[in-house]
């Protein structure tokens, strides 16, 4: 596939099975001259290129009907040009700012079925590494130059058991152990403001062991429910108990479904949030939440058309946010989000399908005695809506159109904090189509941002204008 901004995307994949051995392997590259990371509306004109290379593979072996293994390897390598993000956006353009990242994921897992498939087990070991390097203007005479490196690793072992001794009851129990470690280096030099600054964090780690139990039950043909509990023991933040309850009831005579959920959450800050030299904060507390929702969905015409609505409420303590002055991760003492989501999907006529949704969100900072008390949480629009139409002319040809609306959002004014900037709403139209020339050859194309709307998802950051892409997909068996 290729198109606007000198963009190229290529993927080569193969999958198959030979006796008891199966495999799936994919190689891909995405490369683009792209657009300015700092919005062009402020006079930033330098394009920020990027490239991403990916390898993804799964190797499996079936030792018997009851025991199977999988070996998963993923590798990503990317490099991107960036811009600065401090002060006024008119000065964000930086042709020297680059970002390099390497990610490596490897997992071995087994699946064991016992007691005539009434006891299914899945167990595995995972290793993940993420290395990120940032640098800009490393010349000795520059006013500012910087280099930083973050090296993070995660190790995980997990064991899950599914027990289904009764047809309408599935019990899941298991344990997970995860250890995260990182090292970090940061150097900042200035010919105008000596001395130089450096921050070096030696290897730091944190681990969590979690136990979980869940029961999925079906009573008759109408009542469904899920009850789950979890206990986590974090080496730095202690223990946390969370739970979730999710019932649903179906009135088959009228095609009406009632559903609800109620639960709590716990999220410990990552080592990046805690110790990264630029964005970290060692004083962070874990994030805790309580939430519930209730909804109804009505089906018509043999499920060809349905409409539904859900009301939701969430309460957060020590929610993760960011400081608009230092850009560090901080805790928002208390926050609430509530609102309603309305959705519908329908087969309007033979070959024509439609999906639509609208979400109203009231997200407020409830931290008393702070400048942001009772203000809207930043970057949370009150109104979002979408419409997706898909039409299949025949078995070979399909076209679709997508409408996206995002309402106004509030952003911190970095220059005049605690003042805020109102980000304008925006409306996007995307088109896509494909045609199957043969059973093994597909031609495809898409147009994004059809109206060439100039907009910002986040204050000061660039987005793509009118973009056209086309490509082919070839499948051989």
PDB file of C-alpha atoms in Angstrom, residues 173-400:
ATOM      1  CA  UNK A 173      -9.048 -19.400  38.755  1.00  0.00           C
ATOM      2  CA  UNK A 174      -5.405 -18.546  38.422  1.00  0.00           C
ATOM      3  CA  UNK A 175      -2.276 -16.773  39.524  1.00  0.00           C
ATOM      4  CA  UNK A 176       0.088 -14.297  37.837  1.00  0.00           C
ATOM      5  CA  UNK A 177       3.535 -13.080  38.784  1.00  0.00           C
ATOM      6  CA  UNK A 178       5.046 -10.051  37.063  1.00  0.00           C
ATOM      7  CA  UNK A 179       8.355  -8.273  37.630  1.00  0.00           C
ATOM      8  CA  UNK A 180       9.241  -4.981  35.973  1.00  0.00           C
ATOM      9  CA  UNK A 181      12.734  -3.472  35.935  1.00  0.00           C
ATOM     10  CA  UNK A 182      14.317  -0.442  34.298  1.00  0.00           C
ATOM     11  CA  UNK A 183      17.425   1.701  33.984  1.00  0.00           C
ATOM     12  CA  UNK A 184      17.488   5.272  32.731  1.00  0.00           C
ATOM     13  CA  UNK A 185      19.962   7.952  31.643  1.00  0.00           C
ATOM     14  CA  UNK A 186      19.315  11.610  30.862  1.00  0.00           C
ATOM     15  CA  UNK A 187      21.790  14.344  29.876  1.00  0.00           C
ATOM     16  CA  UNK A 188      21.090  17.995  29.137  1.00  0.00           C
ATOM     17  CA  UNK A 189      23.754  20.440  27.945  1.00  0.00           C
ATOM     18  CA  UNK A 190      23.558  24.169  27.307  1.00  0.00           C
ATOM     19  CA  UNK A 191      26.155  26.626  26.023  1.00  0.00           C
ATOM     20  CA  UNK A 192      24.099  29.459  27.529  1.00  0.00           C
ATOM     21  CA  UNK A 193      23.169  28.089  30.937  1.00  0.00           C
ATOM     22  CA  UNK A 194      25.894  25.905  32.440  1.00  0.00           C
ATOM     23  CA  UNK A 195      26.447  23.646  34.258  1.00  0.00           C
ATOM     24  CA  UNK A 196      25.313  20.557  32.425  1.00  0.00           C
ATOM     25  CA  UNK A 197      22.563  18.445  33.970  1.00  0.00           C
ATOM     26  CA  UNK A 198      22.390  14.663  34.190  1.00  0.00           C
ATOM     27  CA  UNK A 199      20.124  12.104  35.830  1.00  0.00           C
ATOM     28  CA  UNK A 200      21.142   8.460  35.961  1.00  0.00           C
ATOM     29  CA  UNK A 201      18.848   5.907  37.578  1.00  0.00           C
ATOM     30  CA  UNK A 202      20.409   2.483  38.247  1.00  0.00           C
ATOM     31  CA  UNK A 203      18.442  -0.718  37.812  1.00  0.00           C
ATOM     32  CA  UNK A 204      15.175  -0.495  39.727  1.00  0.00           C
ATOM     33  CA  UNK A 205      12.499  -3.155  39.922  1.00  0.00           C
ATOM     34  CA  UNK A 206       9.013  -3.767  41.244  1.00  0.00           C
ATOM     35  CA  UNK A 207       6.960  -6.965  41.268  1.00  0.00           C
ATOM     36  CA  UNK A 208       3.337  -7.968  41.658  1.00  0.00           C
ATOM     37  CA  UNK A 209       1.704 -11.310  42.349  1.00  0.00           C
ATOM     38  CA  UNK A 210      -2.003 -11.609  41.638  1.00  0.00           C
ATOM     39  CA  UNK A 211      -4.659 -14.244  42.410  1.00  0.00           C
ATOM     40  CA  UNK A 212      -7.996 -14.214  40.588  1.00  0.00           C
ATOM     41  CA  UNK A 213     -11.273 -16.129  40.721  1.00  0.00           C
ATOM     42  CA  UNK A 214     -14.260 -15.722  38.405  1.00  0.00           C
ATOM     43  CA  UNK A 215     -17.595 -17.481  38.030  1.00  0.00           C
ATOM     44  CA  UNK A 216     -19.673 -17.237  34.840  1.00  0.00           C
ATOM     45  CA  UNK A 217     -23.144 -18.659  35.319  1.00  0.00           C
ATOM     46  CA  UNK A 218     -26.252 -19.076  33.191  1.00  0.00           C
ATOM     47  CA  UNK A 219     -29.634 -19.699  34.804  1.00  0.00           C
ATOM     48  CA  UNK A 220     -32.259 -20.919  32.405  1.00  0.00           C
ATOM     49  CA  UNK A 221     -32.177 -19.240  29.007  1.00  0.00           C
ATOM     50  CA  UNK A 222     -32.501 -15.642  30.193  1.00  0.00           C
ATOM     51  CA  UNK A 223     -30.263 -14.820  33.175  1.00  0.00           C
ATOM     52  CA  UNK A 224     -26.514 -14.513  32.731  1.00  0.00           C
ATOM     53  CA  UNK A 225     -23.981 -13.303  35.257  1.00  0.00           C
ATOM     54  CA  UNK A 226     -20.277 -12.944  35.967  1.00  0.00           C
ATOM     55  CA  UNK A 227     -18.722 -12.479  39.406  1.00  0.00           C
ATOM     56  CA  UNK A 228     -14.999 -11.981  39.793  1.00  0.00           C
ATOM     57  CA  UNK A 229     -12.520 -11.138  42.555  1.00  0.00           C
ATOM     58  CA  UNK A 230      -8.797 -10.421  42.460  1.00  0.00           C
ATOM     59  CA  UNK A 231      -6.060  -9.947  45.062  1.00  0.00           C
ATOM     60  CA  UNK A 232      -2.788  -8.242  44.064  1.00  0.00           C
ATOM     61  CA  UNK A 233       0.297  -7.949  46.231  1.00  0.00           C
ATOM     62  CA  UNK A 234       2.628  -5.203  44.995  1.00  0.00           C
ATOM     63  CA  UNK A 235       6.168  -5.066  46.405  1.00  0.00           C
ATOM     64  CA  UNK A 236       6.037  -1.278  46.726  1.00  0.00           C
ATOM     65  CA  UNK A 237       2.361  -0.420  47.294  1.00  0.00           C
ATOM     66  CA  UNK A 238       1.092  -3.376  49.298  1.00  0.00           C
ATOM     67  CA  UNK A 239      -2.047  -5.409  48.699  1.00  0.00           C
ATOM     68  CA  UNK A 240      -5.217  -4.492  46.811  1.00  0.00           C
ATOM     69  CA  UNK A 241      -8.532  -6.364  46.599  1.00  0.00           C
ATOM     70  CA  UNK A 242     -10.804  -5.681  43.617  1.00  0.00           C
ATOM     71  CA  UNK A 243     -14.061  -7.201  42.402  1.00  0.00           C
ATOM     72  CA  UNK A 244     -16.536  -7.078  39.509  1.00  0.00           C
ATOM     73  CA  UNK A 245     -20.197  -8.118  39.180  1.00  0.00           C
ATOM     74  CA  UNK A 246     -21.906  -8.158  35.764  1.00  0.00           C
ATOM     75  CA  UNK A 247     -25.460  -9.534  35.410  1.00  0.00           C
ATOM     76  CA  UNK A 248     -27.603  -9.518  32.257  1.00  0.00           C
ATOM     77  CA  UNK A 249     -31.188 -10.573  31.574  1.00  0.00           C
ATOM     78  CA  UNK A 250     -32.753 -11.301  28.195  1.00  0.00           C
ATOM     79  CA  UNK A 251     -36.505 -10.987  27.526  1.00  0.00           C
ATOM     80  CA  UNK A 252     -36.733 -13.218  24.466  1.00  0.00           C
ATOM     81  CA  UNK A 253     -40.397 -12.469  23.803  1.00  0.00           C
ATOM     82  CA  UNK A 254     -39.723  -8.759  23.246  1.00  0.00           C
ATOM     83  CA  UNK A 255     -36.066  -8.923  22.208  1.00  0.00           C
ATOM     84  CA  UNK A 256     -34.999  -6.759  25.160  1.00  0.00           C
ATOM     85  CA  UNK A 257     -31.692  -7.130  26.967  1.00  0.00           C
ATOM     86  CA  UNK A 258     -30.954  -5.506  30.342  1.00  0.00           C
ATOM     87  CA  UNK A 259     -27.355  -5.399  31.551  1.00  0.00           C
ATOM     88  CA  UNK A 260     -25.270  -3.853  34.315  1.00  0.00           C
ATOM     89  CA  UNK A 261     -21.797  -3.957  35.828  1.00  0.00           C
ATOM     90  CA  UNK A 262     -20.356  -2.880  39.159  1.00  0.00           C
ATOM     91  CA  UNK A 263     -16.724  -3.112  40.147  1.00  0.00           C
ATOM     92  CA  UNK A 264     -13.526  -1.656  41.526  1.00  0.00           C
ATOM     93  CA  UNK A 265     -10.056  -1.174  40.102  1.00  0.00           C
ATOM     94  CA  UNK A 266      -6.446  -0.777  41.224  1.00  0.00           C
ATOM     95  CA  UNK A 267      -3.506   0.353  39.101  1.00  0.00           C
ATOM     96  CA  UNK A 268       0.015   0.726  40.446  1.00  0.00           C
ATOM     97  CA  UNK A 269       2.235   3.291  38.700  1.00  0.00           C
ATOM     98  CA  UNK A 270       4.725   1.774  36.292  1.00  0.00           C
ATOM     99  CA  UNK A 271       8.454   2.237  36.739  1.00  0.00           C
ATOM    100  CA  UNK A 272       8.336   4.716  33.855  1.00  0.00           C
ATOM    101  CA  UNK A 273       5.757   6.819  35.730  1.00  0.00           C
ATOM    102  CA  UNK A 274       7.836   6.588  38.876  1.00  0.00           C
ATOM    103  CA  UNK A 275      11.431   7.020  37.726  1.00  0.00           C
ATOM    104  CA  UNK A 276      11.662   8.383  34.189  1.00  0.00           C
ATOM    105  CA  UNK A 277      13.958  11.454  34.412  1.00  0.00           C
ATOM    106  CA  UNK A 278      11.610  13.654  32.373  1.00  0.00           C
ATOM    107  CA  UNK A 279       8.116  12.458  33.243  1.00  0.00           C
ATOM    108  CA  UNK A 280       8.546  10.336  36.366  1.00  0.00           C
ATOM    109  CA  UNK A 281       7.449  11.111  39.911  1.00  0.00           C
ATOM    110  CA  UNK A 282       8.594   8.973  42.850  1.00  0.00           C
ATOM    111  CA  UNK A 283       5.803  10.397  45.041  1.00  0.00           C
ATOM    112  CA  UNK A 284       3.003   8.773  43.018  1.00  0.00           C
ATOM    113  CA  UNK A 285       0.279   6.760  44.724  1.00  0.00           C
ATOM    114  CA  UNK A 286      -1.561   3.866  43.053  1.00  0.00           C
ATOM    115  CA  UNK A 287      -4.759   4.716  41.187  1.00  0.00           C
ATOM    116  CA  UNK A 288      -8.015   3.339  42.640  1.00  0.00           C
ATOM    117  CA  UNK A 289     -11.455   3.386  41.062  1.00  0.00           C
ATOM    118  CA  UNK A 290     -15.073   2.389  41.559  1.00  0.00           C
ATOM    119  CA  UNK A 291     -17.506   2.250  38.675  1.00  0.00           C
ATOM    120  CA  UNK A 292     -20.891   1.024  37.575  1.00  0.00           C
ATOM    121  CA  UNK A 293     -23.096   1.136  34.520  1.00  0.00           C
ATOM    122  CA  UNK A 294     -26.589   0.065  33.554  1.00  0.00           C
ATOM    123  CA  UNK A 295     -27.967  -0.326  30.075  1.00  0.00           C
ATOM    124  CA  UNK A 296     -30.678  -1.659  27.799  1.00  0.00           C
ATOM    125  CA  UNK A 297     -30.527  -3.003  24.239  1.00  0.00           C
ATOM    126  CA  UNK A 298     -33.573  -3.657  22.072  1.00  0.00           C
ATOM    127  CA  UNK A 299     -33.431  -6.068  19.111  1.00  0.00           C
ATOM    128  CA  UNK A 300     -35.829  -5.944  16.151  1.00  0.00           C
ATOM    129  CA  UNK A 301     -36.367  -7.903  12.981  1.00  0.00           C
ATOM    130  CA  UNK A 302     -34.499 -11.076  13.924  1.00  0.00           C
ATOM    131  CA  UNK A 303     -31.535  -9.067  15.259  1.00  0.00           C
ATOM    132  CA  UNK A 304     -31.124  -7.202  11.970  1.00  0.00           C
ATOM    133  CA  UNK A 305     -31.684  -3.943  13.833  1.00  0.00           C
ATOM    134  CA  UNK A 306     -30.929  -3.010  17.428  1.00  0.00           C
ATOM    135  CA  UNK A 307     -30.679   0.117  19.516  1.00  0.00           C
ATOM    136  CA  UNK A 308     -29.288   0.553  23.003  1.00  0.00           C
ATOM    137  CA  UNK A 309     -28.253   2.990  25.693  1.00  0.00           C
ATOM    138  CA  UNK A 310     -25.884   2.766  28.673  1.00  0.00           C
ATOM    139  CA  UNK A 311     -25.429   5.101  31.611  1.00  0.00           C
ATOM    140  CA  UNK A 312     -22.026   4.959  33.323  1.00  0.00           C
ATOM    141  CA  UNK A 313     -20.378   6.411  36.427  1.00  0.00           C
ATOM    142  CA  UNK A 314     -16.749   6.152  37.567  1.00  0.00           C
ATOM    143  CA  UNK A 315     -15.039   7.539  40.645  1.00  0.00           C
ATOM    144  CA  UNK A 316     -11.232   7.747  40.818  1.00  0.00           C
ATOM    145  CA  UNK A 317      -8.845   8.334  43.708  1.00  0.00           C
ATOM    146  CA  UNK A 318      -5.256   9.361  42.853  1.00  0.00           C
ATOM    147  CA  UNK A 319      -5.951   9.166  39.118  1.00  0.00           C
ATOM    148  CA  UNK A 320      -2.844   9.446  36.949  1.00  0.00           C
ATOM    149  CA  UNK A 321      -2.534  12.788  35.152  1.00  0.00           C
ATOM    150  CA  UNK A 322       0.252  15.195  34.229  1.00  0.00           C
ATOM    151  CA  UNK A 323       1.566  18.487  35.540  1.00  0.00           C
ATOM    152  CA  UNK A 324       1.137  21.202  32.854  1.00  0.00           C
ATOM    153  CA  UNK A 325       4.225  23.031  34.116  1.00  0.00           C
ATOM    154  CA  UNK A 326       6.765  20.243  34.695  1.00  0.00           C
ATOM    155  CA  UNK A 327       5.095  17.612  32.420  1.00  0.00           C
ATOM    156  CA  UNK A 328       5.639  15.057  35.185  1.00  0.00           C
ATOM    157  CA  UNK A 329       3.108  12.359  35.988  1.00  0.00           C
ATOM    158  CA  UNK A 330       1.030  13.381  38.994  1.00  0.00           C
ATOM    159  CA  UNK A 331      -1.943  12.114  40.980  1.00  0.00           C
ATOM    160  CA  UNK A 332      -5.307  13.814  40.532  1.00  0.00           C
ATOM    161  CA  UNK A 333      -6.653  13.425  44.056  1.00  0.00           C
ATOM    162  CA  UNK A 334     -10.259  12.790  43.086  1.00  0.00           C
ATOM    163  CA  UNK A 335     -12.042  12.634  39.749  1.00  0.00           C
ATOM    164  CA  UNK A 336     -15.443  11.563  38.438  1.00  0.00           C
ATOM    165  CA  UNK A 337     -16.693  10.612  35.006  1.00  0.00           C
ATOM    166  CA  UNK A 338     -20.329   9.984  34.173  1.00  0.00           C
ATOM    167  CA  UNK A 339     -22.449  10.035  31.088  1.00  0.00           C
ATOM    168  CA  UNK A 340     -24.487   8.095  28.593  1.00  0.00           C
ATOM    169  CA  UNK A 341     -23.719   6.178  25.427  1.00  0.00           C
ATOM    170  CA  UNK A 342     -26.360   5.545  22.754  1.00  0.00           C
ATOM    171  CA  UNK A 343     -25.709   3.115  19.905  1.00  0.00           C
ATOM    172  CA  UNK A 344     -27.522   1.405  17.065  1.00  0.00           C
ATOM    173  CA  UNK A 345     -26.755  -1.033  14.288  1.00  0.00           C
ATOM    174  CA  UNK A 346     -28.976  -2.065  11.426  1.00  0.00           C
ATOM    175  CA  UNK A 347     -29.181  -3.881   8.122  1.00  0.00           C
ATOM    176  CA  UNK A 348     -31.047  -1.167   6.204  1.00  0.00           C
ATOM    177  CA  UNK A 349     -31.391  -3.137   2.987  1.00  0.00           C
ATOM    178  CA  UNK A 350     -29.706  -6.009   1.207  1.00  0.00           C
ATOM    179  CA  UNK A 351     -25.969  -5.254   1.315  1.00  0.00           C
ATOM    180  CA  UNK A 352     -26.262  -2.023   3.328  1.00  0.00           C
ATOM    181  CA  UNK A 353     -25.270  -2.005   7.001  1.00  0.00           C
ATOM    182  CA  UNK A 354     -25.087   0.931   9.395  1.00  0.00           C
ATOM    183  CA  UNK A 355     -23.601   1.538  12.836  1.00  0.00           C
ATOM    184  CA  UNK A 356     -23.978   4.747  14.840  1.00  0.00           C
ATOM    185  CA  UNK A 357     -22.977   5.861  18.298  1.00  0.00           C
ATOM    186  CA  UNK A 358     -23.051   8.945  20.486  1.00  0.00           C
ATOM    187  CA  UNK A 359     -21.360   9.452  23.865  1.00  0.00           C
ATOM    188  CA  UNK A 360     -21.848  12.244  26.362  1.00  0.00           C
ATOM    189  CA  UNK A 361     -19.179  12.383  29.078  1.00  0.00           C
ATOM    190  CA  UNK A 362     -19.066  14.662  32.090  1.00  0.00           C
ATOM    191  CA  UNK A 363     -15.518  14.264  33.466  1.00  0.00           C
ATOM    192  CA  UNK A 364     -14.641  16.506  36.408  1.00  0.00           C
ATOM    193  CA  UNK A 365     -11.622  17.015  38.626  1.00  0.00           C
ATOM    194  CA  UNK A 366     -12.927  16.783  42.204  1.00  0.00           C
ATOM    195  CA  UNK A 367      -9.650  17.615  43.958  1.00  0.00           C
ATOM    196  CA  UNK A 368     -10.578  20.215  46.569  1.00  0.00           C
ATOM    197  CA  UNK A 369      -8.320  23.200  47.283  1.00  0.00           C
ATOM    198  CA  UNK A 370      -6.664  22.999  43.863  1.00  0.00           C
ATOM    199  CA  UNK A 371      -6.850  25.355  40.825  1.00  0.00           C
ATOM    200  CA  UNK A 372      -8.575  22.613  38.822  1.00  0.00           C
ATOM    201  CA  UNK A 373     -11.376  21.826  41.288  1.00  0.00           C
ATOM    202  CA  UNK A 374     -14.654  21.048  39.493  1.00  0.00           C
ATOM    203  CA  UNK A 375     -13.091  21.747  36.096  1.00  0.00           C
ATOM    204  CA  UNK A 376     -13.409  19.403  33.163  1.00  0.00           C
ATOM    205  CA  UNK A 377     -10.656  16.795  33.006  1.00  0.00           C
ATOM    206  CA  UNK A 378      -8.316  17.819  30.206  1.00  0.00           C
ATOM    207  CA  UNK A 379      -8.582  16.163  26.783  1.00  0.00           C
ATOM    208  CA  UNK A 380     -11.998  14.634  27.539  1.00  0.00           C
ATOM    209  CA  UNK A 381     -14.632  15.849  25.051  1.00  0.00           C
ATOM    210  CA  UNK A 382     -18.190  16.049  26.341  1.00  0.00           C
ATOM    211  CA  UNK A 383     -19.601  14.978  22.980  1.00  0.00           C
ATOM    212  CA  UNK A 384     -18.427  12.281  20.569  1.00  0.00           C
ATOM    213  CA  UNK A 385     -20.405  10.728  17.736  1.00  0.00           C
ATOM    214  CA  UNK A 386     -19.807   8.375  14.852  1.00  0.00           C
ATOM    215  CA  UNK A 387     -21.638   6.887  11.878  1.00  0.00           C
ATOM    216  CA  UNK A 388     -20.368   4.000   9.749  1.00  0.00           C
ATOM    217  CA  UNK A 389     -22.099   2.901   6.534  1.00  0.00           C
ATOM    218  CA  UNK A 390     -20.986  -0.145   4.564  1.00  0.00           C
ATOM    219  CA  UNK A 391     -22.440  -1.255   1.226  1.00  0.00           C
ATOM    220  CA  UNK A 392     -21.598  -4.465  -0.612  1.00  0.00           C
ATOM    221  CA  UNK A 393     -22.539  -4.062  -4.278  1.00  0.00           C
ATOM    222  CA  UNK A 394     -21.973  -7.784  -4.755  1.00  0.00           C
ATOM    223  CA  UNK A 395     -19.710 -10.494  -3.358  1.00  0.00           C
ATOM    224  CA  UNK A 396     -16.685  -8.812  -4.983  1.00  0.00           C
ATOM    225  CA  UNK A 397     -17.113  -5.116  -4.205  1.00  0.00           C
ATOM    226  CA  UNK A 398     -17.568  -3.176  -0.984  1.00  0.00           C
ATOM    227  CA  UNK A 399     -17.431   0.516  -0.118  1.00  0.00           C
ATOM    228  CA  UNK A 400     -17.845   2.247   3.216  1.00  0.00           C
TER     229      UNK A 400
END
